[in-house]
Short mmCIF file of C-alpha atoms and ligand atoms in Angstrom, two decimals:
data_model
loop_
_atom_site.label_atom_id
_atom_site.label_comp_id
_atom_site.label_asym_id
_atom_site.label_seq_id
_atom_site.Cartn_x
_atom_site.Cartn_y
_atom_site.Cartn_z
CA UNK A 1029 21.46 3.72 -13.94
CA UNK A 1030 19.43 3.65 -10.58
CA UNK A 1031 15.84 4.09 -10.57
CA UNK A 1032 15.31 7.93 -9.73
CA UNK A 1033 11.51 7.54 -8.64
CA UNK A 1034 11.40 11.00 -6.95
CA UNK A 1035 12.86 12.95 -9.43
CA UNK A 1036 10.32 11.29 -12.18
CA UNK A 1037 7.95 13.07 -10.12
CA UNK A 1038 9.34 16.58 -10.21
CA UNK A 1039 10.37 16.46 -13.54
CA UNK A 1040 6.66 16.44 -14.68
CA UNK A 1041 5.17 19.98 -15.58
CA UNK A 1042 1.14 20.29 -15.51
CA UNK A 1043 0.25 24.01 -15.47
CA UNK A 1044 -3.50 25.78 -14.91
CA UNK A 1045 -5.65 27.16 -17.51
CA UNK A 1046 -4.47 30.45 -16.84
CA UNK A 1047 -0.32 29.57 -16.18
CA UNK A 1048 -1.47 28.03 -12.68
CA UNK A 1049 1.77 26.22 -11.77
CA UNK A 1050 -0.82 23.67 -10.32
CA UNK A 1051 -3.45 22.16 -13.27
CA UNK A 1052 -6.53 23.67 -13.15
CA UNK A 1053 -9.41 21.04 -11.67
CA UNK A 1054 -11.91 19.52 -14.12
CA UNK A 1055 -14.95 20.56 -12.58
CA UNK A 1056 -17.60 18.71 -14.64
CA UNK A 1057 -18.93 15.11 -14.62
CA UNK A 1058 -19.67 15.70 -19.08
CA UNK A 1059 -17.99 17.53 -21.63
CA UNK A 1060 -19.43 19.01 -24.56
CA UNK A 1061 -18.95 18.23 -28.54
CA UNK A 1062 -18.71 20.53 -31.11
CA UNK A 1063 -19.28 17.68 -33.59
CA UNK A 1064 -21.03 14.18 -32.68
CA UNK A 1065 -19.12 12.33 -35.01
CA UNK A 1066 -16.15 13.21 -32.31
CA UNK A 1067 -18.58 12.45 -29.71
CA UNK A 1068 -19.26 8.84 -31.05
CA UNK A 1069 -15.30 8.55 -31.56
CA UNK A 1070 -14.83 9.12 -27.82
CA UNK A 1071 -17.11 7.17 -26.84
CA UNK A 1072 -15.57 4.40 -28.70
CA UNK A 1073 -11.84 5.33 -27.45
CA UNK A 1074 -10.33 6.71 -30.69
CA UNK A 1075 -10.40 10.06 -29.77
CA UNK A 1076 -7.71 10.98 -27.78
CA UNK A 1077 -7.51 13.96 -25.77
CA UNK A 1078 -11.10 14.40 -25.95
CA UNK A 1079 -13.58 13.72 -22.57
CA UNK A 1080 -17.02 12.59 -22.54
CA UNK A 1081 -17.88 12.03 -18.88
CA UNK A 1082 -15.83 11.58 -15.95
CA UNK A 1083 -16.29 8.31 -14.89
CA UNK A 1084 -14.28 7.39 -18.00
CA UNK A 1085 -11.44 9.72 -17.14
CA UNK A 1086 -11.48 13.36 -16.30
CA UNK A 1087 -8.07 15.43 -16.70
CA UNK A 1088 -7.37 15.77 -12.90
CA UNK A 1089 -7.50 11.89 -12.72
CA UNK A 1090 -5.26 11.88 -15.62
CA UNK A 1091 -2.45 14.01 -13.90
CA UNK A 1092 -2.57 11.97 -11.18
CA UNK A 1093 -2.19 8.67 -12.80
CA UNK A 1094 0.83 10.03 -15.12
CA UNK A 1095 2.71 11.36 -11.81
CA UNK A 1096 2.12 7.77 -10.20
CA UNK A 1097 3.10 5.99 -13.06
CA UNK A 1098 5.86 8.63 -13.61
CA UNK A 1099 6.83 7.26 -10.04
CA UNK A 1100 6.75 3.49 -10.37
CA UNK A 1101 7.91 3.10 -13.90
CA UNK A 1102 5.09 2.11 -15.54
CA UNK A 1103 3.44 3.27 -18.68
CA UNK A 1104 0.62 4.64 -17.25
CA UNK A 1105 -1.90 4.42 -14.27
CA UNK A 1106 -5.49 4.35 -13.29
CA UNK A 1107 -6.33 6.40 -10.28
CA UNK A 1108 -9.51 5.09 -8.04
CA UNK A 1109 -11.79 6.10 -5.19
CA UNK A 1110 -9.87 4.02 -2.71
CA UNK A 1111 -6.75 1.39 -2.11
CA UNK A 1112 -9.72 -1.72 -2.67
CA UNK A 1113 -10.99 0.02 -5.65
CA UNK A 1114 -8.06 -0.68 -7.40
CA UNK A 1115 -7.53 -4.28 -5.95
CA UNK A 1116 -11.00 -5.56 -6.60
CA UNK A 1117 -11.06 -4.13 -9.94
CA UNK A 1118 -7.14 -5.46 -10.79
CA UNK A 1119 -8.35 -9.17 -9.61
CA UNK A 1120 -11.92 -9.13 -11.46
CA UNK A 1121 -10.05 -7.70 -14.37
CA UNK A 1122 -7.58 -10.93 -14.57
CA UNK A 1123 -9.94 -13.18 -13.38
CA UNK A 1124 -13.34 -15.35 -13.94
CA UNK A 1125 -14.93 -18.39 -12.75
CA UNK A 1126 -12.89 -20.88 -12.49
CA UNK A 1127 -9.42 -19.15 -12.43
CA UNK A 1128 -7.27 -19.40 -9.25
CA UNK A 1129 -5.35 -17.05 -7.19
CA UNK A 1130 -2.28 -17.24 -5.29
CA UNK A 1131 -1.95 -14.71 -2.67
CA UNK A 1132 0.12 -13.95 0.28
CA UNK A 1133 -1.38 -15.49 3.78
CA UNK A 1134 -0.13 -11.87 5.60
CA UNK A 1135 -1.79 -9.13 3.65
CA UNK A 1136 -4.47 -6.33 4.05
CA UNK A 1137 -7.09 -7.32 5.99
CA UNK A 1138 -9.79 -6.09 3.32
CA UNK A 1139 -7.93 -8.14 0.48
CA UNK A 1140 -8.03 -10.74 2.65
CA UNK A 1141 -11.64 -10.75 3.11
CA UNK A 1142 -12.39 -10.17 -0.89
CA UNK A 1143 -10.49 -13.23 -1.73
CA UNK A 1144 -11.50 -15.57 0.64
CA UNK A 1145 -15.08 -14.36 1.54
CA UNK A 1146 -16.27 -12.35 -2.05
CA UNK A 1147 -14.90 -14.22 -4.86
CA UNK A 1148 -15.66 -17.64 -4.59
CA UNK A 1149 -19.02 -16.25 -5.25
CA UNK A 1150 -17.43 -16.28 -9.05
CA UNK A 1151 -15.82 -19.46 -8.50
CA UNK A 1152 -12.33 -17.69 -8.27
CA UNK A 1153 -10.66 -19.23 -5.74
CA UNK A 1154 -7.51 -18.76 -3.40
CA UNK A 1155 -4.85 -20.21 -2.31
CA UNK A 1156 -3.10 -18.37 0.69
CA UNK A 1157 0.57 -19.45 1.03
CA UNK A 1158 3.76 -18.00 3.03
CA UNK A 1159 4.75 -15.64 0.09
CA UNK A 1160 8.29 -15.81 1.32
CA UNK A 1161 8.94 -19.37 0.43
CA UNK A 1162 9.14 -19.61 -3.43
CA UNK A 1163 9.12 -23.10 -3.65
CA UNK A 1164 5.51 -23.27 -1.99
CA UNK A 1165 4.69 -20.43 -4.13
CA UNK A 1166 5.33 -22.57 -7.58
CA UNK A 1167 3.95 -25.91 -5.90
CA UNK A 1168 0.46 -24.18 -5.67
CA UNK A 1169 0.36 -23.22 -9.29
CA UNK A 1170 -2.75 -25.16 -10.56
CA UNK A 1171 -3.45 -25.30 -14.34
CA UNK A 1172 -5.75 -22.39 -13.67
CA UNK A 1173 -4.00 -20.30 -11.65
CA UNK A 1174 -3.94 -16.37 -12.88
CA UNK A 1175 -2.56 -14.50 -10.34
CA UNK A 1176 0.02 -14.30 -7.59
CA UNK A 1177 -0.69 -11.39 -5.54
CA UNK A 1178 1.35 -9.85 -2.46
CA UNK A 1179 2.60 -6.55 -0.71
CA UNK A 1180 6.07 -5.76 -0.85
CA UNK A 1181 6.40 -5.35 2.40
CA UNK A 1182 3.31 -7.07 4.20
CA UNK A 1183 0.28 -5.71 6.65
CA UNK A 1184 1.28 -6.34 9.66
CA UNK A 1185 3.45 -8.29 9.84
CA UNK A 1186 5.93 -6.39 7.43
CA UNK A 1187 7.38 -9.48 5.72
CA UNK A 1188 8.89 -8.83 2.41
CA UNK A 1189 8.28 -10.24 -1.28
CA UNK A 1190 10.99 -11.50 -3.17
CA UNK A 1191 9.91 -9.69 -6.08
CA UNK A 1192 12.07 -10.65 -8.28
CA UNK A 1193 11.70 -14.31 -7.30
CA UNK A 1194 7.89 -14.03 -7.82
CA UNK A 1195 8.53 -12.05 -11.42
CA UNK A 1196 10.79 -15.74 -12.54
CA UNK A 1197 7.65 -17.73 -11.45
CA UNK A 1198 5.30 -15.56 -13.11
CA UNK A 1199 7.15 -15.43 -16.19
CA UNK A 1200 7.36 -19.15 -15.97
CA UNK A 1201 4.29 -20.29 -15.85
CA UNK A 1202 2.46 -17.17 -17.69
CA UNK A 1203 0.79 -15.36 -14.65
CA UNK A 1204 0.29 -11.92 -13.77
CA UNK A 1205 2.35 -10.62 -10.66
CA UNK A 1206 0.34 -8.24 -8.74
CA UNK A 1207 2.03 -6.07 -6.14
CA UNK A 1208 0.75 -3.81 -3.35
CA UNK A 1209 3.17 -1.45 -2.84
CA UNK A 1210 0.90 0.58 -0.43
CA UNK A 1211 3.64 0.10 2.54
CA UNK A 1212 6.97 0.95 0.77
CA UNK A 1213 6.27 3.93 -2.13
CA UNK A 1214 9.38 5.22 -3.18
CA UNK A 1215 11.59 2.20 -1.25
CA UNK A 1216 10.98 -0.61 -3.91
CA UNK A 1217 9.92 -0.23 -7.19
CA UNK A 1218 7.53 -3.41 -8.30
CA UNK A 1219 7.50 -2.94 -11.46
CA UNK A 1220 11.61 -1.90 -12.17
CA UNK A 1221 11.91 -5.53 -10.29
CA UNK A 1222 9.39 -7.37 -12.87
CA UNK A 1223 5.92 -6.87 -11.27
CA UNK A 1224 3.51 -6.72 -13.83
CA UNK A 1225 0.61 -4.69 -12.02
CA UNK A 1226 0.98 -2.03 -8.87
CA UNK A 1227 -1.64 -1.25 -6.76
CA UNK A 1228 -1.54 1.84 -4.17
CA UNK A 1229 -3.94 2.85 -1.43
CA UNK A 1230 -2.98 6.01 -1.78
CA UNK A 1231 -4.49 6.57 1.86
CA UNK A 1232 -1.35 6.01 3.64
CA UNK A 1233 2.04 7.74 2.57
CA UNK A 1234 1.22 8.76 -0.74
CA UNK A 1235 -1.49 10.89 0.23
CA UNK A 1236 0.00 11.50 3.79
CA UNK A 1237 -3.08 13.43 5.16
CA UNK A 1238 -5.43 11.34 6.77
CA UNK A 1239 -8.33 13.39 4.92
CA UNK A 1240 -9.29 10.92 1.79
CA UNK A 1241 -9.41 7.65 0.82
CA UNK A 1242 -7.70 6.72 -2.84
CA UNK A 1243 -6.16 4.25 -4.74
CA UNK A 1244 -3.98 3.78 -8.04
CA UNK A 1245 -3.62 1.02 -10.64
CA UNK A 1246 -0.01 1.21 -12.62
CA UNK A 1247 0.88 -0.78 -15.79
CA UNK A 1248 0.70 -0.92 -19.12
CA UNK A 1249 -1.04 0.76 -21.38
CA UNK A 1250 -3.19 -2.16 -22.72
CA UNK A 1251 -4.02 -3.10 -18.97
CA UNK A 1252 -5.08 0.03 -18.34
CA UNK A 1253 -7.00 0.65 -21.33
CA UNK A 1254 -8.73 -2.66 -20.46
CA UNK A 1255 -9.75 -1.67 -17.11
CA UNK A 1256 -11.39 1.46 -18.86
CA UNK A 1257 -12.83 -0.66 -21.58
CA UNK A 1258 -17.06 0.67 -21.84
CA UNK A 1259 -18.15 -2.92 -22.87
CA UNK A 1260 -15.77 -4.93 -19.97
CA UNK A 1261 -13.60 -2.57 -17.94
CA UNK A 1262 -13.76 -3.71 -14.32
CA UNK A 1263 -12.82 0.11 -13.46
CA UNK A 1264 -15.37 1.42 -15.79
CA UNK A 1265 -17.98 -1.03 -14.80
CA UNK A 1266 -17.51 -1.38 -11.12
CA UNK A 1267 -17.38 2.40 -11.11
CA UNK A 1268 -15.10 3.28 -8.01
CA UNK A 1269 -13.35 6.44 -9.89
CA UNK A 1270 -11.79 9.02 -7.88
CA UNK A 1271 -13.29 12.85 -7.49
CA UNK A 1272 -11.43 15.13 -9.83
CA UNK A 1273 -10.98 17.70 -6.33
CA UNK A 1274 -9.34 14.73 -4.73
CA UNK A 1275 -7.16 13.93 -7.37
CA UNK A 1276 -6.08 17.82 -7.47
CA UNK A 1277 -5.45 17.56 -3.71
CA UNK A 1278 -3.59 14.56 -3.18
CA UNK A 1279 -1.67 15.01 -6.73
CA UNK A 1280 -0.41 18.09 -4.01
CA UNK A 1281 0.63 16.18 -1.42
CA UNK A 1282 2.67 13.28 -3.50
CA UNK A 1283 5.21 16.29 -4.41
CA UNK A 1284 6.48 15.87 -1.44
CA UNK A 1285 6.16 12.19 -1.05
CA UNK A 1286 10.33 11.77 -0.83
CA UNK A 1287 10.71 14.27 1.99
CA UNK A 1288 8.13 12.37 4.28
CA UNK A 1289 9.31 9.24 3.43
CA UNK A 1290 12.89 9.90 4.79
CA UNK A 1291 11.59 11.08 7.94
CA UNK A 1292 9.16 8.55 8.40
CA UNK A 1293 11.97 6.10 7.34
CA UNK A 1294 15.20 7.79 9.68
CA UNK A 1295 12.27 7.92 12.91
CA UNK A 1296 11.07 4.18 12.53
CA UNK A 1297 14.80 3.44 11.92
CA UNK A 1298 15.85 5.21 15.39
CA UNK A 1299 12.81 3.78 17.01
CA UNK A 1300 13.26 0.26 16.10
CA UNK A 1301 17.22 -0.01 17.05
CA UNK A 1302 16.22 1.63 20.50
CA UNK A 1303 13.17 -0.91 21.30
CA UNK A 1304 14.97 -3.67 20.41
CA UNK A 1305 18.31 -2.75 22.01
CA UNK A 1306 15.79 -2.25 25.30
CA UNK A 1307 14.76 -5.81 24.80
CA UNK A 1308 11.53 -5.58 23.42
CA UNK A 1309 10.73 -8.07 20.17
CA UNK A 1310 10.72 -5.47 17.60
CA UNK A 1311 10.38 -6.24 13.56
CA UNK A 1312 11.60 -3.58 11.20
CA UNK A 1313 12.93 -4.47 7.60
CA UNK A 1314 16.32 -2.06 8.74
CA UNK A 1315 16.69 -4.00 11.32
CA UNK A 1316 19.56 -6.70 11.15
CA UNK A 1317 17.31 -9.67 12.46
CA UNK A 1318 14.83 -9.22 10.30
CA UNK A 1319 14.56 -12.18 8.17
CA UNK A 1320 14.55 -10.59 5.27
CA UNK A 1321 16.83 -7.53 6.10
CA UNK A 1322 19.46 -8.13 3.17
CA UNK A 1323 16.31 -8.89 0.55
CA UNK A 1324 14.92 -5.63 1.31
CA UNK A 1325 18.08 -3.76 1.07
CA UNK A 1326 19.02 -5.75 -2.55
CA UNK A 1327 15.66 -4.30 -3.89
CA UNK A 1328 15.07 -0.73 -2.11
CA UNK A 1329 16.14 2.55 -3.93
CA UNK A 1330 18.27 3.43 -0.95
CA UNK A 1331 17.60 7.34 -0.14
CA UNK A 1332 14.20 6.35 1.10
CA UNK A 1333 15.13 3.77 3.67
CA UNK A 1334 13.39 0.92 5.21
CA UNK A 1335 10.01 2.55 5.31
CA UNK A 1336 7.69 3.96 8.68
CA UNK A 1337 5.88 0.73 10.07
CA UNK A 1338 7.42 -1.47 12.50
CA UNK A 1339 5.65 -3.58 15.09
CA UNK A 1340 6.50 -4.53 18.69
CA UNK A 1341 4.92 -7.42 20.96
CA UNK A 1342 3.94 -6.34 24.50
CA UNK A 1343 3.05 -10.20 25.31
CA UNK A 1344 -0.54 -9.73 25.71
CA UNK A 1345 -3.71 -7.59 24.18
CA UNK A 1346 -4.59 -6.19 27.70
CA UNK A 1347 -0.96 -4.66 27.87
CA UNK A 1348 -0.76 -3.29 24.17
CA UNK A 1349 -4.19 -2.02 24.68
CA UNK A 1350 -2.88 0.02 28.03
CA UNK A 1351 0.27 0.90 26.56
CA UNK A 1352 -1.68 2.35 23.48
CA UNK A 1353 -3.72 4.32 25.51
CA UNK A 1354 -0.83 5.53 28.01
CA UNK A 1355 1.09 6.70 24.57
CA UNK A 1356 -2.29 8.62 23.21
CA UNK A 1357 -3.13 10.46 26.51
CA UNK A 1358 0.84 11.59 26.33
CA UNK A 1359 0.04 12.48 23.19
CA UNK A 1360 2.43 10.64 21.41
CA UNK A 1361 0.53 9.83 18.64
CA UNK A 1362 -3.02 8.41 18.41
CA UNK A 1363 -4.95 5.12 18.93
CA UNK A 1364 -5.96 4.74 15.08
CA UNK A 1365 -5.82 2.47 12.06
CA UNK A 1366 -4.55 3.35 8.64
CA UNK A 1367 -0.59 5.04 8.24
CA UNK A 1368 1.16 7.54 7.01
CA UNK A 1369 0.44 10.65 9.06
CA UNK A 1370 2.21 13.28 10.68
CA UNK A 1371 1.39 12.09 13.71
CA UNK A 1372 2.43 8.88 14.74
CA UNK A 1373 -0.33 5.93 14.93
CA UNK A 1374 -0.71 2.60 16.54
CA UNK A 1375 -3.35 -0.07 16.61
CA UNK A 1376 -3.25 -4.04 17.31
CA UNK A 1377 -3.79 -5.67 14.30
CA UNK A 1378 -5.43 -8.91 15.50
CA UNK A 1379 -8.52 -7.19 16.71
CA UNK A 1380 -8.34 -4.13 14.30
CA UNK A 1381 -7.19 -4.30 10.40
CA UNK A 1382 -6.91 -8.21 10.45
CA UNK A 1383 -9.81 -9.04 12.23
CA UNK A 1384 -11.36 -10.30 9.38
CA UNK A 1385 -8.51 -13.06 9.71
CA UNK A 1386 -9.85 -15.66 11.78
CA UNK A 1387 -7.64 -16.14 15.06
CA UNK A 1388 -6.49 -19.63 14.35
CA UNK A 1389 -5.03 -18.35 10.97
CA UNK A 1390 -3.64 -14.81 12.62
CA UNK A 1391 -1.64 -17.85 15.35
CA UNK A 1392 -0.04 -19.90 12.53
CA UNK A 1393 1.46 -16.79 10.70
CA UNK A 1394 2.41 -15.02 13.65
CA UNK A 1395 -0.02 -12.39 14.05
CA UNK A 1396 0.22 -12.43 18.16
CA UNK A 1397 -2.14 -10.81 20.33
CA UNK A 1398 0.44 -8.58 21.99
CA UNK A 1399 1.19 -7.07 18.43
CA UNK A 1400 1.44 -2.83 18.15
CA UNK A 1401 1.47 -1.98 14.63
CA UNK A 1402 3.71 1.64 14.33
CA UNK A 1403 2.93 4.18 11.45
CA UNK A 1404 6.11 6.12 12.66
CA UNK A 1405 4.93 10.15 12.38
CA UNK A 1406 7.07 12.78 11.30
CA UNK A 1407 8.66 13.68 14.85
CA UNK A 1408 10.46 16.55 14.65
CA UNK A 1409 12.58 15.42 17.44
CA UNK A 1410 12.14 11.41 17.62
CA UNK A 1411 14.56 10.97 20.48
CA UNK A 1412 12.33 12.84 22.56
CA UNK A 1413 9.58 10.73 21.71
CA UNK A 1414 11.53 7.83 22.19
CA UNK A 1415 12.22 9.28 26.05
CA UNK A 1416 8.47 9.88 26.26
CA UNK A 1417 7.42 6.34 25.20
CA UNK A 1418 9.98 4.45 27.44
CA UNK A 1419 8.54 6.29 30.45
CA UNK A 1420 5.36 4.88 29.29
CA UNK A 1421 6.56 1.39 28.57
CA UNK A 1422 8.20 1.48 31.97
CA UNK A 1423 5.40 2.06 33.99
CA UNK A 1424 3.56 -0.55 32.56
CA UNK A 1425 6.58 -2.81 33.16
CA UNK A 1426 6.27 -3.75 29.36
CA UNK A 1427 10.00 -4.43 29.30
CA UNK A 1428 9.83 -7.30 31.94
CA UNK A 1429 9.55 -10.36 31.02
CA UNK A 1430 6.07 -12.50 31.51
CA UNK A 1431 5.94 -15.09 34.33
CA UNK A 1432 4.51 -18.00 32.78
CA UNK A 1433 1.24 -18.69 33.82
CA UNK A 1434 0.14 -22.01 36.10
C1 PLP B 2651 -5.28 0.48 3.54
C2 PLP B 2651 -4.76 -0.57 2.67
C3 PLP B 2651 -5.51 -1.05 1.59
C4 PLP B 2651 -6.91 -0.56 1.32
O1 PLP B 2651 -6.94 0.78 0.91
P1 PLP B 2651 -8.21 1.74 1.06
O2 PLP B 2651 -7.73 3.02 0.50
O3 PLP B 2651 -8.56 1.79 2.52
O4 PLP B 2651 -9.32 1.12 0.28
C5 PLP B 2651 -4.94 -2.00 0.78
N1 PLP B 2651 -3.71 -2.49 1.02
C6 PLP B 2651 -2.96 -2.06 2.05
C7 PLP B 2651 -1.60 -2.64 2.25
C8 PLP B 2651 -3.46 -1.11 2.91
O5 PLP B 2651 -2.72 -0.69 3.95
#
């Protein structure tokens, strides 16, 4: 039967303490005992139910987690204080000095930097490989590699992991597949393909607000309970836990996580057939020429679509720059980083979000200087927009093609 990812998330029932039909919010960092025998029990995890001080786990984080594991498949989930408080704690958790990485070359710009910049200070090191060529993938595995990590669909360049191909390999050889899922929720499903961890930043769609930053962990239960471990729990220890009002609010906004992600999904869809029909070189997973069009579509639960990024190339940096701020002052969405808004936003990756890739690396994988990333808004009316942003592209004479320079 198909994966129903939307409907795991309505079917869940948390009322408040007085028949709230939302969960009432844990409003206390410590909880009190009524015996210390239970208090010592708690401390030591063999108490379930009970709480003993938030960092730990607090109810409100608890809902959360269960509705985002309820939504990937997994057994349960560890919500965190942002999208890299769940990476750095997932990769610290699985690794120590000495182990080795493997790791997509186009990912978030921040995971980037952690693996290539932060852990080799713990003699964890990385190898960063072109994620969609398996072959490459397995060559790299070292007698002390640990990990293979990628997104499922990658930042920005929105190339997509063979999942199921990386879960073989994994298997294989006895690693852990980690997958950031942070660009496709609802689309693909890591872990009903074989991933072993997912990681959110719940920033982006999930949360769909712009107004916090947040993050999720979902696996198993013995994972989990790891990363919460008092003695070695990289979550515990590292401390980046999530505010019980946060949890409470963006718990709120994932119920309607499958509505946005169909509109976000049918506007980038209708924007990317229209910019590429007008000539411009447009990458969107829906699209036909995207390289890995038919991979996508063999993994994706299908009412959600392709997803709400898509990039174009303008040719240079000055012209994305202008075109960016033509679109803005037209208010057709804004000049900002992060996705999964209302509102539409762009930015140019190379000197933005993947800045902290270093330019000769951002040439060889394609990261051009010309690059708009889209986080396709909710448009009520998205051929109007589409109207408004030609009449921008036009007068910047975006769709003519560059004279070589002498
Ligand atoms: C934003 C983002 C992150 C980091 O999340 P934060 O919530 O900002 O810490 C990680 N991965 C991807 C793909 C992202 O887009």
């Amino acid at each position: 039967m198909a994966f129903k990812p939307a409907n795991n998330i309505q079917d869940l029932q948390y009322f408040g303490e007085f028949g709230g039909v939302n969960p009432s919010i844990s409003d206390s960092s410590t909880y009190t005992f009524l015996s210390a025998k239970t208090m010592f029990d708690t401390f030591e995890g063999n108490a379930d139910g009970c709480y003993l001080y938030s960092r730990h786990s607090s109810p409100s984080n608890l809902y959360l987690g269960e509705a985002l594991a309820a939504m990937e498949g997994t057994e349960t989930a560890n919500v965190t204080a942002s999208g890299m408080g769940a990476i750095t704690a997932v990769l610290l958790q699985l690794c120590g000095a000495g182990d080795h990485v493997i790791s997509s070359r186009t990912i978030y710009g921040g995971t980037y930097a952690f693996l290539k910049n932060f852990t080799p200070r713990f003699n964890i090191e990385t190898s960063f490989v072109d994620i969609t060529n398996l072959d490459l993938v397995e060559t790299s595995i070292t007698k002390n590699t640990k990990v293979i990590f990628c997104e499922s669909v990658s930042n920005p360049l929105l190339e997509v992991a063979d999942i199921k191909g990386l879960t073989r390999i994994a298997k294989e050889h006895n690693l852990k597949l980690v997958v950031d899922n942070t660009f496709s929720p609802l689309s693909i499903s890591p872990a009903k393909l074989g991933a072993d961890i997912v990681v959110h930043s719940l920033t982006k769609f999930i949360n769909g607000a712009s107004d916090t930053v947040a993050g999720v962990i979902c696996g198993t239960q013995e994972f989990i309970n790891d990363l919460r471990n008092v003695n070695d729990g990289a979550c515990m220890l590292l401390g980046s836990t999530m505010d019980s009002f946060r949890s409470a609010s963006v718990l709120k906004n994932l119920r309607t996580l499958h509505v946005r992600m169909q509109q976000h999904s049918k506007n980038a869809l209708y924007l990317a057939v229209k910019f590429e029909a007008d000539g411009l070189k447009t990458v969107y997973p829906g699209l036909k020429s995207h390289p890995s069009h038919q991979l996508f579509k063999s993994m994706m639960n299908h009412q959600y679509g392709f997803g709400g990024m898509l990039t174009i190339d303008v040719g240079s940096i000055e012209k994305a720059n202008q075109l960016m701020e033509l679109m803005q002052n037209e208010n057709l969405g804004y000049l900002a980083v992060s996705l999964g808004f209302y509102k539409t936003l762009f930015s140019a990756p190379g000197t933005s979000t993947s800045s902290e890739i270093p330019e000769e690396e951002q040439e060889q994988m394609g990261l051009s200087d010309g690059l708009i990333r889209f986080s396709v808004g909710l448009d009520a009316d998205i051929e109007r927009t589409y109207q408004m942003m030609c009449r921008c592209m036009e007068k910047l004479n975006v769709f003519e093609k560059e004279v070589p320079s002498i």
